[in-house]
Amino acid sequence: MNELATPSSGAADEAAACAKAAPPTLLCVDDEPNILAALRRLFRASGYRVLTAESGALGLEILKKEAVDVVISDMRMPEMDGARFLGLVRAQWPATLRMLLTGYSDIQSIQDAINSGEIYRYITKPWEDQDLLLLVRHAIERSALEAEKKRLEALTLRQNDELRMLNQSLEAKVQARTQLLKVEHEATVAANNKLKHNFVTTIKIFSSMIELRAHNPPGHARLVADMARRIAVNMALDAKETQDIFIAALLHDIGKVGFSDLLLTTPLTLLHGESLGQFRKHPQQAETLLMPLEELQGSAAIIRHHLERFDGNGFPDGIAGLEIPLGARILAVAADYYNLQHGAMVQRHLRADEARSLITGASGKRYDPTVVAAFRQIVDSGKTDPGGVQVMAGELRAGMKLTRDLVSSDGLMLLAVDRVLDARMIEQIRSFETKSAHQLTIWVRSLKEEP
């Protein structure tokens, strides 16, 4: 039944439509010409295409040349009876519906036809025309439904295969894209971390340059910054605010770059008149210098207010208590702790314990009591280093990581904290130490010791 076969190519739908437009083809096989004539008249009048054969052998020859939808075969025929003929039709053209026409009430013959030919229905002679037409019509409709079912099943299988292949392709593409995004993300994170590290390193270099002008002891700003950061961590500040405080501490003396040498070397308690007024303006000058850089605006605000007092008697704005930014309150304690020790505030250099006592005594007046409490926990614990071990230049090995900035004897930063040393850097460190005739303070840990 060519008009009901499942399409197998891209043009199948068009071919199927054309086939369905053609009338169904019937093959009537009977050895009695008058029976064939009656069947031909009946079915042609109903729009069917009718082929006839007077024997099973002739019927088989026709089937080899023609696409037939329904075969109606008589049971009693010479040489080849209907059961055998329909069995051969079933074997060679299984999609063609098979019907048996018999004038005998021979149950055994019908069973043989059913078993060998798997007939759709059997019809007894004489037949009722309308019953026979209805039977054939139902047979063709059923055949069409079965063909459509097979077509849809085949289409579903093909689409499922295509969908499976598409899913596999999509999964591969998604995995590849995910891997690419992961690599890009990791590269972005690494680049961002490098930028942050380079940014802080640049600030530290700039801080070293300020120290050369401000007559501070080598590494003074880094000591202040480290103390301020430890206080911020002790008070559970977030990473962004902690970094703002750290950078503010590194740059807190930037407003002094225009000071005269005399003003820079005079303790705060000996400043009067115009000199004192100029000194009190340096936090504002620092804020003005840093404000154009968006990343440093938080640090700039901290520097502006780090000389305010908790009791409101500070400058430049005379604000008090919690009105003072917390970062400024932390920087005030950290900066004064070291300024007291190197003579920037009073005429003599105080010991660390004396500086601690003065800061504790000024709690609630000059300093925020909460910040002083965090400061005391740090200095009283004695844990003032970031870990690692101190080594000589000759003990350095490739793969060691700096746990503190490597600073020269005059305060210049040579390498930043967290730098992983290689053979070339180690050789440069040893060469610098030899040429400068000063032993460097080097704190490191092995990468194997990383948590």
Short mmCIF file of C-alpha atoms in Angstrom, two decimals:
data_model
loop_
_atom_site.label_atom_id
_atom_site.label_comp_id
_atom_site.label_asym_id
_atom_site.label_seq_id
_atom_site.Cartn_x
_atom_site.Cartn_y
_atom_site.Cartn_z
CA MET A 1 0.00 0.00 0.00
CA ASN A 2 2.27 2.65 -1.39
CA GLU A 3 0.06 5.56 -0.41
CA LEU A 4 0.29 4.58 3.29
CA ALA A 5 3.98 3.69 3.54
CA THR A 6 6.15 5.57 6.01
CA PRO A 7 8.23 8.32 4.29
CA SER A 8 11.99 7.95 4.54
CA SER A 9 13.23 11.16 2.95
CA GLY A 10 12.76 14.94 3.15
CA ALA A 11 10.24 14.80 0.25
CA ALA A 12 8.19 12.06 1.95
CA ASP A 13 5.41 14.37 3.15
CA GLU A 14 4.75 15.63 -0.36
CA ALA A 15 4.83 12.08 -1.77
CA ALA A 16 2.45 10.89 0.94
CA ALA A 17 0.04 13.73 0.20
CA CYS A 18 0.00 12.80 -3.48
CA ALA A 19 -0.50 9.12 -2.65
CA LYS A 20 -3.38 9.85 -0.31
CA ALA A 21 -5.11 11.80 -3.05
CA ALA A 22 -5.22 8.67 -5.26
CA PRO A 23 -8.16 6.24 -4.81
CA PRO A 24 -7.48 3.04 -2.83
CA THR A 25 -6.60 0.01 -5.00
CA LEU A 26 -8.35 -3.31 -4.54
CA LEU A 27 -7.30 -6.66 -5.99
CA CYS A 28 -10.14 -9.19 -6.38
CA VAL A 29 -9.08 -12.81 -6.99
CA ASP A 30 -11.68 -15.44 -7.98
CA ASP A 31 -11.90 -18.16 -10.56
CA GLU A 32 -15.49 -17.16 -11.44
CA PRO A 33 -15.63 -14.24 -13.93
CA ASN A 34 -19.16 -13.25 -12.88
CA ILE A 35 -18.02 -12.81 -9.25
CA LEU A 36 -15.12 -10.64 -10.40
CA ALA A 37 -17.47 -8.56 -12.57
CA ALA A 38 -19.86 -8.03 -9.67
CA LEU A 39 -17.07 -6.94 -7.36
CA ARG A 40 -15.60 -4.63 -9.99
CA ARG A 41 -18.95 -2.87 -10.52
CA LEU A 42 -19.57 -2.53 -6.80
CA PHE A 43 -16.25 -1.01 -5.88
CA ARG A 44 -15.70 1.17 -8.95
CA ALA A 45 -19.06 2.79 -8.30
CA SER A 46 -17.74 3.73 -4.85
CA GLY A 47 -14.56 5.31 -6.22
CA TYR A 48 -12.10 2.47 -5.79
CA ARG A 49 -9.50 1.37 -8.32
CA VAL A 50 -10.20 -2.32 -8.95
CA LEU A 51 -7.80 -4.95 -10.28
CA THR A 52 -8.92 -8.55 -10.93
CA ALA A 53 -7.27 -11.93 -11.30
CA GLU A 54 -8.83 -15.34 -12.05
CA SER A 55 -6.21 -17.30 -10.07
CA GLY A 56 -3.82 -16.98 -7.22
CA ALA A 57 -0.82 -17.11 -9.55
CA LEU A 58 -2.17 -14.21 -11.65
CA GLY A 59 -2.90 -12.32 -8.44
CA LEU A 60 0.71 -12.67 -7.36
CA GLU A 61 1.93 -11.36 -10.71
CA ILE A 62 -0.28 -8.29 -10.36
CA LEU A 63 0.99 -7.65 -6.83
CA LYS A 64 4.55 -7.65 -8.12
CA LYS A 65 3.66 -4.76 -10.45
CA GLU A 66 0.98 -2.84 -8.57
CA ALA A 67 0.65 -1.29 -5.12
CA VAL A 68 -2.49 -2.77 -3.64
CA ASP A 69 -4.28 -1.72 -0.46
CA VAL A 70 -6.72 -4.61 -0.04
CA VAL A 71 -6.78 -8.13 -1.49
CA ILE A 72 -10.16 -9.94 -1.59
CA SER A 73 -9.64 -13.60 -2.46
CA ASP A 74 -12.03 -16.48 -2.97
CA MET A 75 -11.32 -19.55 -0.90
CA ARG A 76 -12.11 -22.30 -3.41
CA MET A 77 -9.86 -21.94 -6.46
CA PRO A 78 -8.06 -24.57 -8.56
CA GLU A 79 -4.29 -25.03 -8.25
CA MET A 80 -3.94 -22.53 -5.38
CA ASP A 81 -6.70 -22.01 -2.84
CA GLY A 82 -7.33 -18.75 -1.03
CA ALA A 83 -5.58 -19.76 2.19
CA ARG A 84 -2.31 -20.51 0.39
CA PHE A 85 -2.57 -17.43 -1.81
CA LEU A 86 -3.19 -15.11 1.11
CA GLY A 87 -0.33 -16.75 3.01
CA LEU A 88 2.02 -15.83 0.15
CA VAL A 89 0.61 -12.28 0.08
CA ARG A 90 1.23 -11.98 3.81
CA ALA A 91 4.83 -13.17 3.41
CA GLN A 92 5.70 -10.80 0.53
CA TRP A 93 3.37 -7.81 1.08
CA PRO A 94 2.55 -7.77 4.79
CA ALA A 95 1.17 -4.23 4.67
CA THR A 96 -1.59 -5.22 2.23
CA LEU A 97 -4.84 -6.05 4.01
CA ARG A 98 -6.17 -9.52 3.27
CA MET A 99 -9.85 -10.57 3.15
CA LEU A 100 -11.31 -14.03 2.40
CA LEU A 101 -14.44 -14.58 0.28
CA THR A 102 -16.06 -17.98 0.76
CA GLY A 103 -19.31 -19.59 -0.20
CA TYR A 104 -18.90 -22.55 2.13
CA SER A 105 -19.39 -22.88 5.80
CA ASP A 106 -16.04 -24.55 6.07
CA ILE A 107 -14.63 -23.64 9.44
CA GLN A 108 -11.38 -25.50 8.79
CA SER A 109 -10.75 -23.53 5.59
CA ILE A 110 -11.35 -20.26 7.39
CA GLN A 111 -8.98 -21.31 10.19
CA ASP A 112 -6.34 -22.20 7.60
CA ALA A 113 -6.72 -18.78 5.99
CA ILE A 114 -6.51 -17.08 9.36
CA ASN A 115 -3.43 -19.04 10.38
CA SER A 116 -1.51 -18.83 7.12
CA GLY A 117 -2.74 -15.55 5.71
CA GLU A 118 -3.66 -13.68 8.88
CA ILE A 119 -6.77 -12.36 7.13
CA TYR A 120 -8.45 -9.21 8.34
CA ARG A 121 -11.99 -10.51 7.80
CA TYR A 122 -13.83 -13.21 5.91
CA ILE A 123 -16.98 -12.62 3.81
CA THR A 124 -19.60 -15.23 2.98
CA LYS A 125 -21.31 -15.55 -0.35
CA PRO A 126 -23.74 -14.13 -1.20
CA TRP A 127 -22.77 -10.82 0.39
CA GLU A 128 -24.66 -7.63 1.15
CA ASP A 129 -23.19 -4.82 -0.98
CA GLN A 130 -23.40 -2.18 1.75
CA ASP A 131 -21.94 -4.53 4.33
CA LEU A 132 -19.06 -5.36 2.02
CA LEU A 133 -18.43 -1.70 1.17
CA LEU A 134 -18.50 -0.80 4.86
CA LEU A 135 -16.14 -3.66 5.67
CA VAL A 136 -13.63 -2.59 3.00
CA ARG A 137 -13.87 1.05 4.02
CA HIS A 138 -13.18 0.16 7.65
CA ALA A 139 -10.29 -2.02 6.56
CA ILE A 140 -8.71 0.82 4.57
CA GLU A 141 -9.27 3.30 7.42
CA ARG A 142 -7.66 0.89 9.86
CA SER A 143 -4.75 0.37 7.49
CA ALA A 144 -4.36 4.13 7.18
CA LEU A 145 -4.40 4.52 10.96
CA GLU A 146 -1.81 1.81 11.40
CA ALA A 147 0.36 3.36 8.71
CA GLU A 148 0.02 6.76 10.35
CA LYS A 149 0.84 5.21 13.72
CA LYS A 150 3.98 3.64 12.30
CA ARG A 151 4.89 6.90 10.58
CA LEU A 152 4.48 8.83 13.83
CA GLU A 153 6.42 6.21 15.77
CA ALA A 154 9.23 6.35 13.23
CA LEU A 155 9.10 10.16 13.32
CA THR A 156 9.19 10.12 17.12
CA LEU A 157 12.17 7.76 17.14
CA ARG A 158 13.97 9.90 14.60
CA GLN A 159 13.20 13.11 16.49
CA ASN A 160 14.24 11.47 19.77
CA ASP A 161 17.54 10.48 18.17
CA GLU A 162 17.98 14.00 16.84
CA LEU A 163 17.05 15.44 20.24
CA ARG A 164 19.48 13.09 22.00
CA MET A 165 22.24 14.12 19.62
CA LEU A 166 21.29 17.76 20.10
CA ASN A 167 21.33 17.35 23.88
CA GLN A 168 24.72 15.69 23.72
CA SER A 169 25.96 18.51 21.52
CA LEU A 170 24.47 21.11 23.84
CA GLU A 171 25.93 19.41 26.90
CA ALA A 172 29.33 19.37 25.25
CA LYS A 173 28.96 23.03 24.31
CA VAL A 174 27.75 23.94 27.80
CA GLN A 175 30.65 22.05 29.38
CA ALA A 176 33.10 23.71 27.02
CA ARG A 177 31.56 27.12 27.66
CA THR A 178 31.48 26.51 31.41
CA GLN A 179 35.13 25.51 31.35
CA LEU A 180 35.97 28.58 29.29
CA LEU A 181 34.04 30.83 31.69
CA LYS A 182 35.80 29.16 34.62
CA VAL A 183 39.19 29.78 33.05
CA GLU A 184 38.22 33.36 32.21
CA HIS A 185 36.87 33.88 35.73
CA GLU A 186 40.03 32.49 37.31
CA ALA A 187 42.14 34.67 35.01
CA THR A 188 40.03 37.70 35.92
CA VAL A 189 40.28 36.96 39.63
CA ALA A 190 44.04 36.46 39.31
CA ALA A 191 44.40 39.69 37.33
CA ASN A 192 42.22 41.54 39.84
CA ASN A 193 44.21 40.20 42.76
CA LYS A 194 47.41 41.19 41.01
CA LEU A 195 46.05 44.69 40.43
CA LYS A 196 45.08 44.95 44.10
CA HIS A 197 48.50 43.70 45.16
CA ASN A 198 50.24 46.09 42.80
CA PHE A 199 48.01 48.92 44.02
CA VAL A 200 48.97 48.31 47.65
CA THR A 201 52.62 47.86 46.67
CA THR A 202 52.55 51.20 44.86
CA ILE A 203 51.06 52.82 47.98
CA LYS A 204 53.85 51.30 50.07
CA ILE A 205 56.50 52.64 47.69
CA PHE A 206 54.87 56.04 47.79
CA SER A 207 54.80 55.80 51.60
CA SER A 208 58.53 55.08 51.64
CA MET A 209 59.13 58.20 49.55
CA ILE A 210 57.05 60.27 52.00
CA GLU A 211 59.12 58.94 54.90
CA LEU A 212 62.32 60.15 53.24
CA ARG A 213 60.87 63.67 53.19
CA ALA A 214 59.08 63.55 56.55
CA HIS A 215 62.19 62.51 58.50
CA ASN A 216 60.30 59.53 59.97
CA PRO A 217 62.31 56.46 61.03
CA PRO A 218 62.56 53.81 58.28
CA GLY A 219 59.43 51.69 58.18
CA HIS A 220 57.45 54.01 60.47
CA ALA A 221 54.38 54.15 58.19
CA ARG A 222 54.37 50.38 57.76
CA LEU A 223 54.48 49.89 61.53
CA VAL A 224 51.53 52.27 61.94
CA ALA A 225 49.65 50.58 59.10
CA ASP A 226 50.24 47.11 60.50
CA MET A 227 49.04 48.15 63.97
CA ALA A 228 45.97 49.90 62.52
CA ARG A 229 45.10 46.83 60.46
CA ARG A 230 45.44 44.52 63.48
CA ILE A 231 43.15 46.77 65.52
CA ALA A 232 40.59 46.78 62.67
CA VAL A 233 40.71 42.98 62.45
CA ASN A 234 40.37 42.70 66.24
CA MET A 235 37.24 44.87 66.01
CA ALA A 236 35.84 42.63 63.21
CA LEU A 237 35.71 45.31 60.53
CA ASP A 238 35.05 44.15 56.97
CA ALA A 239 37.82 43.72 54.40
CA LYS A 240 37.09 46.97 52.51
CA GLU A 241 37.12 49.16 55.61
CA THR A 242 40.22 47.38 56.94
CA GLN A 243 42.07 48.07 53.69
CA ASP A 244 40.99 51.73 53.72
CA ILE A 245 42.43 52.03 57.23
CA PHE A 246 45.64 50.26 56.22
CA ILE A 247 46.18 52.56 53.22
CA ALA A 248 45.28 55.64 55.27
CA ALA A 249 47.95 54.66 57.78
CA LEU A 250 50.55 54.28 55.02
CA LEU A 251 49.75 57.76 53.68
CA HIS A 252 48.75 59.63 56.85
CA ASP A 253 51.81 61.93 56.63
CA ILE A 254 51.39 62.86 52.96
CA GLY A 255 50.06 66.30 53.92
CA LYS A 256 53.47 67.10 55.44
CA VAL A 257 55.38 67.00 52.16
CA GLY A 258 55.42 70.81 52.01
CA PHE A 259 56.68 71.27 55.56
CA SER A 260 60.08 72.83 56.20
CA ASP A 261 62.82 70.67 57.69
CA LEU A 262 62.53 72.59 60.96
CA LEU A 263 58.80 71.96 61.22
CA LEU A 264 59.25 68.28 60.40
CA THR A 265 61.81 67.76 63.14
CA THR A 266 60.05 69.78 65.88
CA PRO A 267 57.97 67.74 68.38
CA LEU A 268 54.25 68.57 68.44
CA THR A 269 54.37 69.87 72.04
CA LEU A 270 56.87 72.57 71.00
CA LEU A 271 54.86 73.95 68.06
CA HIS A 272 53.21 77.35 68.49
CA GLY A 273 51.54 80.03 66.45
CA GLU A 274 51.92 79.79 62.69
CA SER A 275 53.87 76.54 62.87
CA LEU A 276 51.11 74.87 64.91
CA GLY A 277 48.49 76.22 62.53
CA GLN A 278 50.36 74.85 59.53
CA PHE A 279 50.71 71.46 61.27
CA ARG A 280 46.98 71.28 61.98
CA LYS A 281 46.21 71.77 58.31
CA HIS A 282 48.13 68.72 57.10
CA PRO A 283 45.18 66.27 57.44
CA GLN A 284 43.07 68.51 55.17
CA GLN A 285 45.98 68.87 52.75
CA ALA A 286 46.30 65.08 52.62
CA GLU A 287 42.59 64.68 51.88
CA THR A 288 42.84 67.23 49.07
CA LEU A 289 45.78 65.37 47.53
CA LEU A 290 44.04 61.99 47.63
CA MET A 291 40.43 62.89 46.76
CA PRO A 292 40.90 62.77 42.94
CA LEU A 293 41.55 59.03 43.27
CA GLU A 294 38.17 57.32 43.75
CA GLU A 295 39.74 54.22 45.30
CA LEU A 296 41.36 56.38 47.99
CA GLN A 297 38.39 58.51 49.01
CA GLY A 298 37.64 56.30 52.03
CA SER A 299 41.27 56.52 53.15
CA ALA A 300 41.30 60.27 52.51
CA ALA A 301 38.35 60.79 54.88
CA ILE A 302 40.11 58.72 57.56
CA ILE A 303 43.30 60.81 57.27
CA ARG A 304 41.32 64.07 57.46
CA HIS A 305 39.91 63.15 60.87
CA HIS A 306 42.74 61.19 62.50
CA LEU A 307 43.77 64.21 64.63
CA GLU A 308 40.26 64.73 66.01
CA ARG A 309 39.83 63.99 69.72
CA PHE A 310 37.16 61.78 71.25
CA ASP A 311 36.24 64.67 73.59
CA GLY A 312 35.78 67.07 70.66
CA ASN A 313 38.91 69.20 71.21
CA GLY A 314 40.75 68.00 68.12
CA PHE A 315 41.04 69.37 64.60
CA PRO A 316 40.34 70.21 61.82
CA ASP A 317 36.56 69.97 62.44
CA GLY A 318 36.27 69.62 66.22
CA ILE A 319 33.88 66.67 65.99
CA ALA A 320 33.58 64.26 68.93
CA GLY A 321 32.80 60.69 69.88
CA LEU A 322 31.18 58.46 67.29
CA GLU A 323 30.93 61.37 64.86
CA ILE A 324 34.59 60.72 64.13
CA PRO A 325 34.93 57.96 61.51
CA LEU A 326 35.94 54.68 63.15
CA GLY A 327 38.93 54.35 60.82
CA ALA A 328 40.20 57.75 61.99
CA ARG A 329 39.79 56.74 65.65
CA ILE A 330 41.84 53.60 64.97
CA LEU A 331 44.53 55.48 63.04
CA ALA A 332 44.88 58.02 65.86
CA VAL A 333 45.83 55.30 68.35
CA ALA A 334 48.17 53.45 65.97
CA ALA A 335 49.96 56.60 64.76
CA ASP A 336 50.41 58.13 68.22
CA TYR A 337 51.73 54.84 69.63
CA TYR A 338 54.74 55.00 67.31
CA ASN A 339 55.00 58.84 67.18
CA LEU A 340 55.46 58.84 70.96
CA GLN A 341 58.29 56.33 70.61
CA HIS A 342 60.34 58.28 68.05
CA GLY A 343 59.89 61.79 69.49
CA ALA A 344 57.37 63.26 67.04
CA MET A 345 54.93 64.24 69.79
CA VAL A 346 57.06 64.95 72.88
CA GLN A 347 60.67 65.97 73.34
CA ARG A 348 61.99 62.55 74.27
CA HIS A 349 61.62 59.08 72.78
CA LEU A 350 59.31 57.02 74.96
CA ARG A 351 59.61 53.30 75.49
CA ALA A 352 56.83 51.13 74.07
CA ASP A 353 55.35 50.52 77.52
CA GLU A 354 55.38 54.27 78.27
CA ALA A 355 53.60 55.02 74.98
CA ARG A 356 51.04 52.33 75.82
CA SER A 357 50.43 53.87 79.24
CA LEU A 358 49.92 57.39 77.83
CA ILE A 359 47.39 56.10 75.26
CA THR A 360 45.56 54.10 77.93
CA GLY A 361 45.47 57.16 80.20
CA ALA A 362 43.95 59.29 77.41
CA SER A 363 41.14 56.79 76.78
CA GLY A 364 37.80 58.64 76.63
CA LYS A 365 39.55 61.99 76.17
CA ARG A 366 41.78 61.87 73.13
CA TYR A 367 41.03 58.26 72.13
CA ASP A 368 37.96 56.06 71.68
CA PRO A 369 37.83 53.65 74.67
CA THR A 370 36.70 50.76 72.43
CA VAL A 371 39.67 51.26 70.12
CA VAL A 372 42.03 51.54 73.10
CA ALA A 373 40.70 48.24 74.46
CA ALA A 374 41.39 46.49 71.12
CA PHE A 375 44.85 48.12 70.99
CA ARG A 376 45.71 46.87 74.49
CA GLN A 377 44.68 43.30 73.58
CA ILE A 378 47.18 43.39 70.72
CA VAL A 379 50.16 44.94 72.50
CA ASP A 380 49.55 42.98 75.73
CA SER A 381 49.46 39.67 73.84
CA GLY A 382 52.88 40.32 72.31
CA LYS A 383 51.63 38.90 69.00
CA THR A 384 52.76 41.74 66.78
CA ASP A 385 54.12 39.82 63.81
CA PRO A 386 52.26 38.19 60.90
CA GLY A 387 54.04 34.86 61.28
CA GLY A 388 56.94 33.30 59.50
CA VAL A 389 60.55 33.08 60.58
CA GLN A 390 63.39 35.57 60.36
CA VAL A 391 66.25 34.34 58.18
CA MET A 392 69.57 35.55 56.82
CA ALA A 393 69.97 36.31 53.14
CA GLY A 394 72.21 33.27 52.80
CA GLU A 395 69.39 31.04 54.09
CA LEU A 396 66.88 32.07 51.43
CA ARG A 397 65.62 29.36 49.08
CA ALA A 398 63.51 29.57 45.93
CA GLY A 399 59.83 29.13 46.77
CA MET A 400 59.96 30.98 50.09
CA LYS A 401 57.29 33.65 50.58
CA LEU A 402 57.78 36.99 52.33
CA THR A 403 55.54 37.47 55.37
CA ARG A 404 56.58 41.12 55.75
CA ASP A 405 57.70 43.81 53.35
CA LEU A 406 61.42 43.64 52.69
CA VAL A 407 62.73 47.10 53.62
CA SER A 408 66.19 48.62 53.35
CA SER A 409 67.92 50.22 56.33
CA ASP A 410 66.84 53.67 55.14
CA GLY A 411 63.18 52.65 54.82
CA LEU A 412 62.90 51.96 51.10
CA MET A 413 60.73 48.97 50.25
CA LEU A 414 62.59 46.42 48.18
CA LEU A 415 59.92 43.70 47.89
CA ALA A 416 56.30 43.58 49.03
CA VAL A 417 54.80 41.10 51.47
CA ASP A 418 53.52 37.82 49.93
CA ARG A 419 56.14 37.89 47.17
CA VAL A 420 57.32 34.38 46.29
CA LEU A 421 61.09 34.39 45.88
CA ASP A 422 62.92 32.83 42.98
CA ALA A 423 66.64 32.33 42.39
CA ARG A 424 67.06 35.65 40.59
CA MET A 425 65.41 37.65 43.41
CA ILE A 426 67.46 35.87 46.05
CA GLU A 427 70.66 36.76 44.19
CA GLN A 428 69.56 40.41 43.98
CA ILE A 429 68.79 40.48 47.73
CA ARG A 430 72.22 39.09 48.57
CA SER A 431 73.90 41.51 46.17
CA PHE A 432 72.02 44.49 47.66
CA GLU A 433 72.99 43.43 51.18
CA THR A 434 76.64 43.16 50.16
CA LYS A 435 76.71 46.55 48.43
CA SER A 436 74.85 48.40 51.18
CA ALA A 437 76.88 46.75 53.95
CA HIS A 438 73.71 46.39 56.02
CA GLN A 439 71.98 43.19 57.00
CA LEU A 440 68.35 43.05 55.90
CA THR A 441 65.52 41.90 58.16
CA ILE A 442 63.87 39.11 56.19
CA TRP A 443 60.71 37.30 57.33
CA VAL A 444 59.56 34.33 55.26
CA ARG A 445 57.65 31.08 55.26
CA SER A 446 57.88 28.15 52.91
CA LEU A 447 55.00 27.61 50.49
CA LYS A 448 54.78 24.10 51.96
CA GLU A 449 53.72 25.74 55.22
CA GLU A 450 50.77 27.56 53.61
CA PRO A 451 47.43 26.61 55.25
#
